[in-house]
PDB file of C-alpha atoms in Angstrom:
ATOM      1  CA  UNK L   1       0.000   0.000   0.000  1.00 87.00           C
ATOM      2  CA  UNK L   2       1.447   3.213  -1.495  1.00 91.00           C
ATOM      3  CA  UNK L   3       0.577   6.559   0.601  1.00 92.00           C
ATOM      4  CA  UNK L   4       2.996  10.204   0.264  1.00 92.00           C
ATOM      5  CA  UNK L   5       4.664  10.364   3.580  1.00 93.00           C
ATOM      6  CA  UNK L   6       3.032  13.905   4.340  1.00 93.00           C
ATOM      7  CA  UNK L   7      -0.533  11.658   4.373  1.00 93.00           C
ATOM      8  CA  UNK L   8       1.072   8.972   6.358  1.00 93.00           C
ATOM      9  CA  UNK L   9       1.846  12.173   8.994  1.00 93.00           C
ATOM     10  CA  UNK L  10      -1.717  12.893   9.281  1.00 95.00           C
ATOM     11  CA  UNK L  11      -2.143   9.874  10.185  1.00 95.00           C
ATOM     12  CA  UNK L  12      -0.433  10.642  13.565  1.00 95.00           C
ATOM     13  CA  UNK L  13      -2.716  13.866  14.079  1.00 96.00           C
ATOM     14  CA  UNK L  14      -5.588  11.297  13.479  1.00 97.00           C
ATOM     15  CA  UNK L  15      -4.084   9.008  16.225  1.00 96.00           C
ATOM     16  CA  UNK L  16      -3.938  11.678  18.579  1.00 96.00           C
ATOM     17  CA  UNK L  17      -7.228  12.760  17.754  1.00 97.00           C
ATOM     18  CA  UNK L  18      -8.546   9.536  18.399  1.00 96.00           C
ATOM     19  CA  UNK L  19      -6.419   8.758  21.598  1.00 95.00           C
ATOM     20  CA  UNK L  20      -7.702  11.777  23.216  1.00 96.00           C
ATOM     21  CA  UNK L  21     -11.408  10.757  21.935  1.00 96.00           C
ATOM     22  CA  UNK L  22     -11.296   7.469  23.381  1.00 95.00           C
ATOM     23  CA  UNK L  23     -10.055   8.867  26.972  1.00 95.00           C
ATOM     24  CA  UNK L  24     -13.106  11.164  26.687  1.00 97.00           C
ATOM     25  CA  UNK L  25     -15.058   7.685  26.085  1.00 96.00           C
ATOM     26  CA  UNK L  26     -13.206   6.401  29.149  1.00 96.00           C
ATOM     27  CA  UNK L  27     -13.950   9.138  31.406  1.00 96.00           C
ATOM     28  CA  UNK L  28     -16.978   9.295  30.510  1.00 96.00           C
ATOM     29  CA  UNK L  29     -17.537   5.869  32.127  1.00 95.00           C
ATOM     30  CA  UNK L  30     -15.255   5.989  35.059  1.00 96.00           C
ATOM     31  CA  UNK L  31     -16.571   9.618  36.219  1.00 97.00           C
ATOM     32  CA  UNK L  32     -15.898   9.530  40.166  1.00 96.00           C
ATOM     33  CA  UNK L  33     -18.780  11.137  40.384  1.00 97.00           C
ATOM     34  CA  UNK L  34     -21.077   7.783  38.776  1.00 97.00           C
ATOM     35  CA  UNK L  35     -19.793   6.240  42.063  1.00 96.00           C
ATOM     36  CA  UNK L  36     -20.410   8.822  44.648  1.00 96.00           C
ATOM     37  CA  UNK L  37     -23.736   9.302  42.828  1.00 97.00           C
ATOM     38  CA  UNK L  38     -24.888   5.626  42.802  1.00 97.00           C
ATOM     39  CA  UNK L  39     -23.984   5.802  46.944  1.00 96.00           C
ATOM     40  CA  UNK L  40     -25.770   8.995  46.996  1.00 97.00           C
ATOM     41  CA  UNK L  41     -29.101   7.415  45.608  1.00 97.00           C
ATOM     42  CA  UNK L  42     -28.572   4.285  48.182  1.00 97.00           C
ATOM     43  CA  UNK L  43     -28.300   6.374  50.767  1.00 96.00           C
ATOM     44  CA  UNK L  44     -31.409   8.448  49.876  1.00 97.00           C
ATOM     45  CA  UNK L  45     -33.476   5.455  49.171  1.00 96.00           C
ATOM     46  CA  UNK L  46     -32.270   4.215  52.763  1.00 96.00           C
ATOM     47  CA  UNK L  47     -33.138   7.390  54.586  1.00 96.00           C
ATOM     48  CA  UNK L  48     -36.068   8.014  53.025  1.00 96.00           C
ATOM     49  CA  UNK L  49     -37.136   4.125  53.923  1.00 96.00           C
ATOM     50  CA  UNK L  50     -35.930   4.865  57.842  1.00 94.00           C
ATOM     51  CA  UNK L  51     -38.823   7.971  57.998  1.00 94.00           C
ATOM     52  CA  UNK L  52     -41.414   6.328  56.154  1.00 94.00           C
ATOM     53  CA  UNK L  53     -41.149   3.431  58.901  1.00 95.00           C
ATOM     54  CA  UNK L  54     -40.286   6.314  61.465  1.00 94.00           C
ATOM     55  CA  UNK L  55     -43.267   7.420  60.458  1.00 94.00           C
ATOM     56  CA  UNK L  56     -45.540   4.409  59.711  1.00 94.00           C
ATOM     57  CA  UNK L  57     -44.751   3.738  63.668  1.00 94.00           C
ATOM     58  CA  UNK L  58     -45.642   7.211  64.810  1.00 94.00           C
ATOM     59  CA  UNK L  59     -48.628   7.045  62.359  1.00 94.00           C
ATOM     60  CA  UNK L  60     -49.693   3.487  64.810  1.00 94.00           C
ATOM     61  CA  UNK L  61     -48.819   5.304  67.897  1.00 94.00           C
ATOM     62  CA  UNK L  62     -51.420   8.264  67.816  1.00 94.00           C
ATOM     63  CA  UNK L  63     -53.681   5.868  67.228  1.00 95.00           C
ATOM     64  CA  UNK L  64     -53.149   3.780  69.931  1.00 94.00           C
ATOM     65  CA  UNK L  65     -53.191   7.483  71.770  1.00 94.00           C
ATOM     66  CA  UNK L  66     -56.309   8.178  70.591  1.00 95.00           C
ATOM     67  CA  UNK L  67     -57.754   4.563  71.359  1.00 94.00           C
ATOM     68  CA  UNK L  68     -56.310   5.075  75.405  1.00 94.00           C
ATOM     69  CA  UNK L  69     -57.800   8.382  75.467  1.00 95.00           C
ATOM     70  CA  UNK L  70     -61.153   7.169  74.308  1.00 96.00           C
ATOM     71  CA  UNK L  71     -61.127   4.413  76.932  1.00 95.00           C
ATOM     72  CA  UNK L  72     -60.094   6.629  79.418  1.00 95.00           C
ATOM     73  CA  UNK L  73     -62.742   8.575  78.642  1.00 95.00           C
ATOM     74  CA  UNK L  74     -65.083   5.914  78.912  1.00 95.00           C
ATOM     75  CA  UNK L  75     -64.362   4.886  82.630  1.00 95.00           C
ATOM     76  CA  UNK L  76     -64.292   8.327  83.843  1.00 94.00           C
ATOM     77  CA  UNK L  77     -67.938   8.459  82.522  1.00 95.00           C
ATOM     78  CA  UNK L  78     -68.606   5.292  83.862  1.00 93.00           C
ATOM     79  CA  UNK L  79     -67.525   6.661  87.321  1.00 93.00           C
ATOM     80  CA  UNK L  80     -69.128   9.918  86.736  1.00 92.00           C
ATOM     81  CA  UNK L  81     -72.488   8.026  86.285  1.00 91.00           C
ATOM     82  CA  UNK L  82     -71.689   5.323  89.514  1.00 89.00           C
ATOM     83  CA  UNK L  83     -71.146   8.599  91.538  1.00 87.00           C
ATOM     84  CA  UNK L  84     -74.275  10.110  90.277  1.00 88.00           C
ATOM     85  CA  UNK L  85     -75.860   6.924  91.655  1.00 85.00           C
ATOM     86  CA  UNK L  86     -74.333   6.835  94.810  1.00 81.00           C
ATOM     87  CA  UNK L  87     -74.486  10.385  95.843  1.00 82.00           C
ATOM     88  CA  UNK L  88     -78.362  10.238  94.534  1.00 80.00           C
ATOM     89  CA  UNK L  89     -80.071   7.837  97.327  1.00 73.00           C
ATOM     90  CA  UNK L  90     -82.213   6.034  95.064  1.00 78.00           C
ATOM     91  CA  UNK L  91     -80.382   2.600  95.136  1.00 77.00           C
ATOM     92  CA  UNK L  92     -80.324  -0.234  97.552  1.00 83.00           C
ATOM     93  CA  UNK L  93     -77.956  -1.365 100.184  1.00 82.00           C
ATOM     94  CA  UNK L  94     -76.831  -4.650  97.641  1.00 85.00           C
ATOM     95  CA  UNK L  95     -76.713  -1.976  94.919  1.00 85.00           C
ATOM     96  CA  UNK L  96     -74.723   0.181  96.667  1.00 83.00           C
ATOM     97  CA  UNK L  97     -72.128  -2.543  97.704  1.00 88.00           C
ATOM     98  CA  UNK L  98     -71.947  -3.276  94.120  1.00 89.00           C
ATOM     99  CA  UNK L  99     -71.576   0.486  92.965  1.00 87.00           C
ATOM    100  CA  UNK L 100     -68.561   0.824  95.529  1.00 89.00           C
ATOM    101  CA  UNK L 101     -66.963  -2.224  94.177  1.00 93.00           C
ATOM    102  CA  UNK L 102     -67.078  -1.016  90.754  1.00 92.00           C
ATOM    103  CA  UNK L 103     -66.157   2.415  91.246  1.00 92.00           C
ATOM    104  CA  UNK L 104     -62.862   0.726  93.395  1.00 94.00           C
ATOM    105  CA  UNK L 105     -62.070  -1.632  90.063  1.00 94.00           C
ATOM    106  CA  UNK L 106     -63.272   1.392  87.415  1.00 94.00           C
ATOM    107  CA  UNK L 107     -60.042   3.627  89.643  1.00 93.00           C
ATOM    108  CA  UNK L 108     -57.719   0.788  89.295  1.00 94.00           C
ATOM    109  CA  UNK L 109     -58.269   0.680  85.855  1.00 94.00           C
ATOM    110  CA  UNK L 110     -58.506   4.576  85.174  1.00 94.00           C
ATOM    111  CA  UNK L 111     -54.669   4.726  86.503  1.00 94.00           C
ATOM    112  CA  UNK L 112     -53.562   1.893  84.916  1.00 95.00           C
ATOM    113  CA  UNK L 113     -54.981   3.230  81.722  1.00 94.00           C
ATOM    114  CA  UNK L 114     -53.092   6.221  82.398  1.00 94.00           C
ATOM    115  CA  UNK L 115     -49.856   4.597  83.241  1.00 94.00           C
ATOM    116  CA  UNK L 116     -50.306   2.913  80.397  1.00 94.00           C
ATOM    117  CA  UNK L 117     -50.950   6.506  78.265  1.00 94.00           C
ATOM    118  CA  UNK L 118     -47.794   7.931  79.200  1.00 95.00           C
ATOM    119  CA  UNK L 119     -45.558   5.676  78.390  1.00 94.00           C
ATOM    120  CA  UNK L 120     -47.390   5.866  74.554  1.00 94.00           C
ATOM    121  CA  UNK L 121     -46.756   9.735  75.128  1.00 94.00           C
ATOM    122  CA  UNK L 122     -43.232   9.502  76.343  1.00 94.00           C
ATOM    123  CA  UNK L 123     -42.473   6.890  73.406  1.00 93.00           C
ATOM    124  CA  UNK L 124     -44.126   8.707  70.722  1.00 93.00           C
ATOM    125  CA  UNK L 125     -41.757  12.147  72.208  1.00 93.00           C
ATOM    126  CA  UNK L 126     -38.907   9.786  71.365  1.00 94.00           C
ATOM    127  CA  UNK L 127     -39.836   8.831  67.999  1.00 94.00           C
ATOM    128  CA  UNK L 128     -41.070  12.626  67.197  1.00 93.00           C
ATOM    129  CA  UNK L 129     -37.513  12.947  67.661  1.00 94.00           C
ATOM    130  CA  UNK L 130     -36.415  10.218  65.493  1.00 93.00           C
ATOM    131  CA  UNK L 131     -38.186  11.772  63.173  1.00 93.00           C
ATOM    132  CA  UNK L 132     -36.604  15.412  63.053  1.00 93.00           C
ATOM    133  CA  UNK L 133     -33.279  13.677  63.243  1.00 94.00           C
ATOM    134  CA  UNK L 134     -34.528  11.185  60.057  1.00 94.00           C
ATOM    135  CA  UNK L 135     -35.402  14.102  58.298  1.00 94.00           C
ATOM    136  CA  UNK L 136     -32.266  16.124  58.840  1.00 95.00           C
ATOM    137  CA  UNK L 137     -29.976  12.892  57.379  1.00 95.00           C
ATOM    138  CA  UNK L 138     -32.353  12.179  54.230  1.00 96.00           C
ATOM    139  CA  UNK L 139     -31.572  16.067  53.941  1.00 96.00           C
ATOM    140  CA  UNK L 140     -28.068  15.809  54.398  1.00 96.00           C
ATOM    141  CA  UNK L 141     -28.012  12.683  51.703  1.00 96.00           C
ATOM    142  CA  UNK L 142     -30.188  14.874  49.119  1.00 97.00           C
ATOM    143  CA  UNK L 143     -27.914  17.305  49.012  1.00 97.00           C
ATOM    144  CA  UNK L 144     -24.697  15.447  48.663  1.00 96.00           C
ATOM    145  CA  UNK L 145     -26.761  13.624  46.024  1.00 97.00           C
ATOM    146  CA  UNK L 146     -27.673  16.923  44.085  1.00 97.00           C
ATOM    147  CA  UNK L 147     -24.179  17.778  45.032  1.00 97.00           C
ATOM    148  CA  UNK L 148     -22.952  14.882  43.009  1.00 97.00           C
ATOM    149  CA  UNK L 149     -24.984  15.223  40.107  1.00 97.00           C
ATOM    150  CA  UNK L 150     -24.026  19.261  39.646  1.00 97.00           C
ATOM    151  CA  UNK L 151     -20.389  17.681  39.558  1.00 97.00           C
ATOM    152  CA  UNK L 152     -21.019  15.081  37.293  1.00 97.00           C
ATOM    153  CA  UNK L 153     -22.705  17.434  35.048  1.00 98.00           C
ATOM    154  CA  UNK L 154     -20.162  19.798  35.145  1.00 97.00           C
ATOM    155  CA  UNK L 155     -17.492  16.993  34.302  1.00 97.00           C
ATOM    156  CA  UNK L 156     -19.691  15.933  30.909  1.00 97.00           C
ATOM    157  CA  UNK L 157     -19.849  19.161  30.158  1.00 98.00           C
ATOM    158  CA  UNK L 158     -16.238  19.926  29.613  1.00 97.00           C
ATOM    159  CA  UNK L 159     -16.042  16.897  28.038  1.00 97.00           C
ATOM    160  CA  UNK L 160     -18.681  17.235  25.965  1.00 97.00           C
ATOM    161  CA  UNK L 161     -17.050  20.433  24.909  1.00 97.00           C
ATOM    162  CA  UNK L 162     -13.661  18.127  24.119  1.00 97.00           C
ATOM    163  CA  UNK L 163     -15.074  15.775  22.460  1.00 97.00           C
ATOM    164  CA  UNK L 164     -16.958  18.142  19.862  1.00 97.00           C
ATOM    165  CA  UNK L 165     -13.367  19.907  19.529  1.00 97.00           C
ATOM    166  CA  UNK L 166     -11.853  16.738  18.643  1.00 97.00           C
ATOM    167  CA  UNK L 167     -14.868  15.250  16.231  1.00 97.00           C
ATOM    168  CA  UNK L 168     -14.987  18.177  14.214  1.00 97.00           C
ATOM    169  CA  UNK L 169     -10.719  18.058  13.588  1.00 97.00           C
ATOM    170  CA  UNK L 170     -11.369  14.276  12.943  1.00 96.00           C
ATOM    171  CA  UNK L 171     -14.260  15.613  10.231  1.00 96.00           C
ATOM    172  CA  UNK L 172     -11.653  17.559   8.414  1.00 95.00           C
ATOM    173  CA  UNK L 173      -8.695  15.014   8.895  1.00 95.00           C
ATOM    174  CA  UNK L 174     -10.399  11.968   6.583  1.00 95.00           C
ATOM    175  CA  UNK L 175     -11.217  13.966   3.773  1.00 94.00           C
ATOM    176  CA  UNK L 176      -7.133  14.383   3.481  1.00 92.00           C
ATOM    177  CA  UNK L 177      -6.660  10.422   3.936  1.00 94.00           C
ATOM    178  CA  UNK L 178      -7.006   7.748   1.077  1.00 94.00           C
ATOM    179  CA  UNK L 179      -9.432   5.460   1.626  1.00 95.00           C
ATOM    180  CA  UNK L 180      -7.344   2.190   1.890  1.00 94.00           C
ATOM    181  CA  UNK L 181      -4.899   3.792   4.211  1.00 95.00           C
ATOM    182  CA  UNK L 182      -7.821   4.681   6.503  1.00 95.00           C
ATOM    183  CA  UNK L 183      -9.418   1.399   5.804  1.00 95.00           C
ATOM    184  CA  UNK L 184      -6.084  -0.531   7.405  1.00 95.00           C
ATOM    185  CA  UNK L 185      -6.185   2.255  10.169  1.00 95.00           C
ATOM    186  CA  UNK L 186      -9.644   1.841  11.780  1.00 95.00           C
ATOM    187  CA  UNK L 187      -9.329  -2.020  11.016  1.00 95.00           C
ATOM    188  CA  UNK L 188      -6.036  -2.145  13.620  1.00 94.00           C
ATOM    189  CA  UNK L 189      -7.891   0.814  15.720  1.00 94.00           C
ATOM    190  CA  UNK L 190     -10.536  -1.534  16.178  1.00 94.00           C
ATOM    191  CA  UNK L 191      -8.787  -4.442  17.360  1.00 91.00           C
ATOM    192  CA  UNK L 192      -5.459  -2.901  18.477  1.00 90.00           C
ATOM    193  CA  UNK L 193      -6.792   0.699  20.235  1.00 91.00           C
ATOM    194  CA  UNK L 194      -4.371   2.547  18.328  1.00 95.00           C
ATOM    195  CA  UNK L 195      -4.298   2.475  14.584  1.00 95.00           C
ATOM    196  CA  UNK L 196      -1.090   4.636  13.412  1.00 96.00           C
ATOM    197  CA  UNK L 197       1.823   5.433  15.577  1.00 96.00           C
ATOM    198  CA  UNK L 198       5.508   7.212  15.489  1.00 95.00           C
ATOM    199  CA  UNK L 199       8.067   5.097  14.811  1.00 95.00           C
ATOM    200  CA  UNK L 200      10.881   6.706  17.029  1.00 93.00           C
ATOM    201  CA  UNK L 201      14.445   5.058  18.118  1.00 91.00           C
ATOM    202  CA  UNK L 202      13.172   2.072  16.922  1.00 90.00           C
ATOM    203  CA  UNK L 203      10.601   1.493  18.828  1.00 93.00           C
ATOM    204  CA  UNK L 204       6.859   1.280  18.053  1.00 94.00           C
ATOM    205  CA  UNK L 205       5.362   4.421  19.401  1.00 94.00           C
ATOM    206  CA  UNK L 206       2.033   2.034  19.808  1.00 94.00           C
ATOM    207  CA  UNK L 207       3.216  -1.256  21.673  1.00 93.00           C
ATOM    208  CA  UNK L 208       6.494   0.382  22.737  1.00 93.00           C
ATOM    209  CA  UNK L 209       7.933  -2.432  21.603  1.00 93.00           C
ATOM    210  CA  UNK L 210      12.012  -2.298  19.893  1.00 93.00           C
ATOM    211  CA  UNK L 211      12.070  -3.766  16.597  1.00 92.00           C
ATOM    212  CA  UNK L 212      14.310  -6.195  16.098  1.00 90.00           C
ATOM    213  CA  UNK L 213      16.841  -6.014  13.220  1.00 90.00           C
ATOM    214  CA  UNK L 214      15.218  -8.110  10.606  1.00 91.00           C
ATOM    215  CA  UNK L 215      12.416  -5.632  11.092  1.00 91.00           C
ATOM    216  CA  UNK L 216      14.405  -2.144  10.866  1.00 92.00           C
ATOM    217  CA  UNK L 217      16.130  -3.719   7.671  1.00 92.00           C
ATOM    218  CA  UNK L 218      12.849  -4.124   5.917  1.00 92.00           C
ATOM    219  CA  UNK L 219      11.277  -0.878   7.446  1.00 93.00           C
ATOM    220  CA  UNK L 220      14.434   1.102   6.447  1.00 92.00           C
ATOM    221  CA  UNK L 221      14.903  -0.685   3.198  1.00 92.00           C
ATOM    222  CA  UNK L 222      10.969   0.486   2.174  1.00 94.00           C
ATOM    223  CA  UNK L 223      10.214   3.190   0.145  1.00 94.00           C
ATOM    224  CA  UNK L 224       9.478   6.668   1.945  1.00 93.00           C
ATOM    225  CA  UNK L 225       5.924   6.198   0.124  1.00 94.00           C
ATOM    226  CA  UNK L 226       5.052   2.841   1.367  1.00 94.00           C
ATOM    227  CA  UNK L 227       2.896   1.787   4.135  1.00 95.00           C
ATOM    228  CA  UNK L 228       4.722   0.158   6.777  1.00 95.00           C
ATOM    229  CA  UNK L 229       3.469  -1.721   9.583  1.00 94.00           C
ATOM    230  CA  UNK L 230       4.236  -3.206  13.038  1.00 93.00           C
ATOM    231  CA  UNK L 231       4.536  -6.939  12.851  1.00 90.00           C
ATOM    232  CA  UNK L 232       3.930  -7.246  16.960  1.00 89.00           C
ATOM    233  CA  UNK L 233       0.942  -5.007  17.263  1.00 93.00           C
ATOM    234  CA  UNK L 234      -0.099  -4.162  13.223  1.00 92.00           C
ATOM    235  CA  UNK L 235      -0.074  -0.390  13.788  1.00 95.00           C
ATOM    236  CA  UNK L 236       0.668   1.703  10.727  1.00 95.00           C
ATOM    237  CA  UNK L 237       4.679   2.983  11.635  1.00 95.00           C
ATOM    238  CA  UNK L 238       4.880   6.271  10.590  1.00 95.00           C
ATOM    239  CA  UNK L 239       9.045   7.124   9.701  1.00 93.00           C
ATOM    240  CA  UNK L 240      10.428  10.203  10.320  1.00 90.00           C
ATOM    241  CA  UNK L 241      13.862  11.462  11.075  1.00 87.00           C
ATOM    242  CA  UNK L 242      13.380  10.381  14.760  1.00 87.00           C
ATOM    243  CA  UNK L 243      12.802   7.178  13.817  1.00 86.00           C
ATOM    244  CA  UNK L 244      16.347   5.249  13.907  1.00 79.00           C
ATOM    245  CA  UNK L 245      16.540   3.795  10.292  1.00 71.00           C
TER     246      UNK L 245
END
C-alpha cells in the first residue's frame, strides 16, 4: 500500500485525535462522580425508607393514643355516672355494695390506663424525635446527592465540549486520507486501540515495543511512500527522522 509520507503524517494527528477521543469515552464511564452518585441514591433510598417506617410507627402510635384516650374517657364516665348513683339515694344497700366495688375496680383501671398513656406519650416524644433527626440525614443525603450530580454534570460538560473539539478536527482530517490507508487504520484501531503510531528510536510508538533487526532492515529498506506496519501489534509505523533507520 502506497501513501505520500506527508498523508502517512496525518495519520499521527488522526491518532492523537482519536487517543484523546477514546479517553473522553473512558472518562466518561469511570466519572468519580457515577460512584459517589450511585452511593448517593442508596443512601437516599435508605433514609427516606428509615422515615417512612419512622413514620408508619408514629402514624400506629397516635392511634393507639387516641384509642387510650377514648377508653379513658369511657371509665371516667362510667364513674361519673356510679357517683351520680351513689351520691343520689335512690339505690339499695346490695346496689350500693356493688356500685362501691365497681367504682374501686373502674379507679384501678382509670390509673392503669393512664400509666399505660404515658408511656405511649413519652415513646411517641422519642420517635417525634427520630423523626426530626430522620429528616435532617435524608436532607443531608439529598444534598450530597444533588451535590454529586451538579459535579457530574459539570465533568460531561467539559467533556462534551472536548469531544466536539476533537470530532470536528477528525471531520476535516479523513477527507485528506485515502481510503485504503484509513481502511487498514480503523481495522487495527478496532482491534489494536491505536491504529497509526511514530516510529521513534526504533521502537513502536504504539506497543512500545524495539524492533528487532530483521524488522528495521525491511522498514528502512521500504520506500518513503510505502505503508509500513508493526509486525507485533499491526499499527501503521509512521518514519520520520526520529525514527532510527
Amino acid at each position: 500500500m502506497k501513501a505520500d509520507p506527508a498523508v502517512q503524517r496525518r495519520l499521527l494527528e488522526l491518532a492523537e485525535v482519536d487517543a484523546e477521543l477514546g479517553r473522553v469515552e473512558h472518562r466518561r464511564r469511570t466519572l468519580p462522580e457515577l460512584a459517589e452518585i450511585a452511593a448517593a441514591e442508596l443512601a437516599v433510598r435508605t433514609r427516606r425508607d428509615a422515615q417512612v417506617s419512622i413514620q408508619t410507627t408514629l402514624t400506629d402510635l397516635d392511634r393507639e393514643v387516641k384509642r387510650q384516650e377514648k377508653e379513658i374517657d369511657a371509665v371516667r364516665a362510667r364513674e361519673d355516672r356510679d357517683r351520680g348513683l351513689l351520691t343520689g339515694g335512690t339505690v339499695s344497700p346490695k346496689q350500693l355494695t356493688d356500685l362501691e366495688h365497681e367504682l374501686a375496680t373502674l379507679e384501678r383501671r382509670q390509673t392503669s390506663l393512664e400509666d399505660d398513656l404515658l408511656e405511649l406519650m413519652e415513646r411517641r416524644e422519642a420517635i417525634e424525635l427520630d423523626t426530626q433527626h430522620a429528616g435532617v440525614e435524608l436532607a443531608k443525603a439529598e444534598e450530597a446527592l444533588a451535590d454529586a450530580a451538579r459535579r457530574r454534570d459539570a465533568a460531561l460538560a467539559d467533556l462534551d465540549t472536548i469531544q466536539a473539539r476533537r470530532d470536528a478536527e477528525r471531520a476535516t482530517l479523513l477527507p485528506k486520507l485515502p481510503e485504503p490507508v484509513l481502511a487498514l487504520y480503523d481495522r487495527v484501531r478496532k482491534v489494536k486501540g491505536i491504529g497509526a503510531a511514530l516510529l521513534r528510536a526504533r521502537r513502536c510508538g504504539a506497543c512500545r515495543l524495539e524492533l528487532d533487526r530483521s524488522a528495521l532492515s525491511r522498514i528502512a529498506a521500504a520506500p518513503a511512500d510505502e505503508v509500513v506496519t508493526c509486525e507485533e501489534c499491526g499499527a501503521i509505523l509512521v518514519r520520520t527522522a526520529e525514527s532510527g533507520l
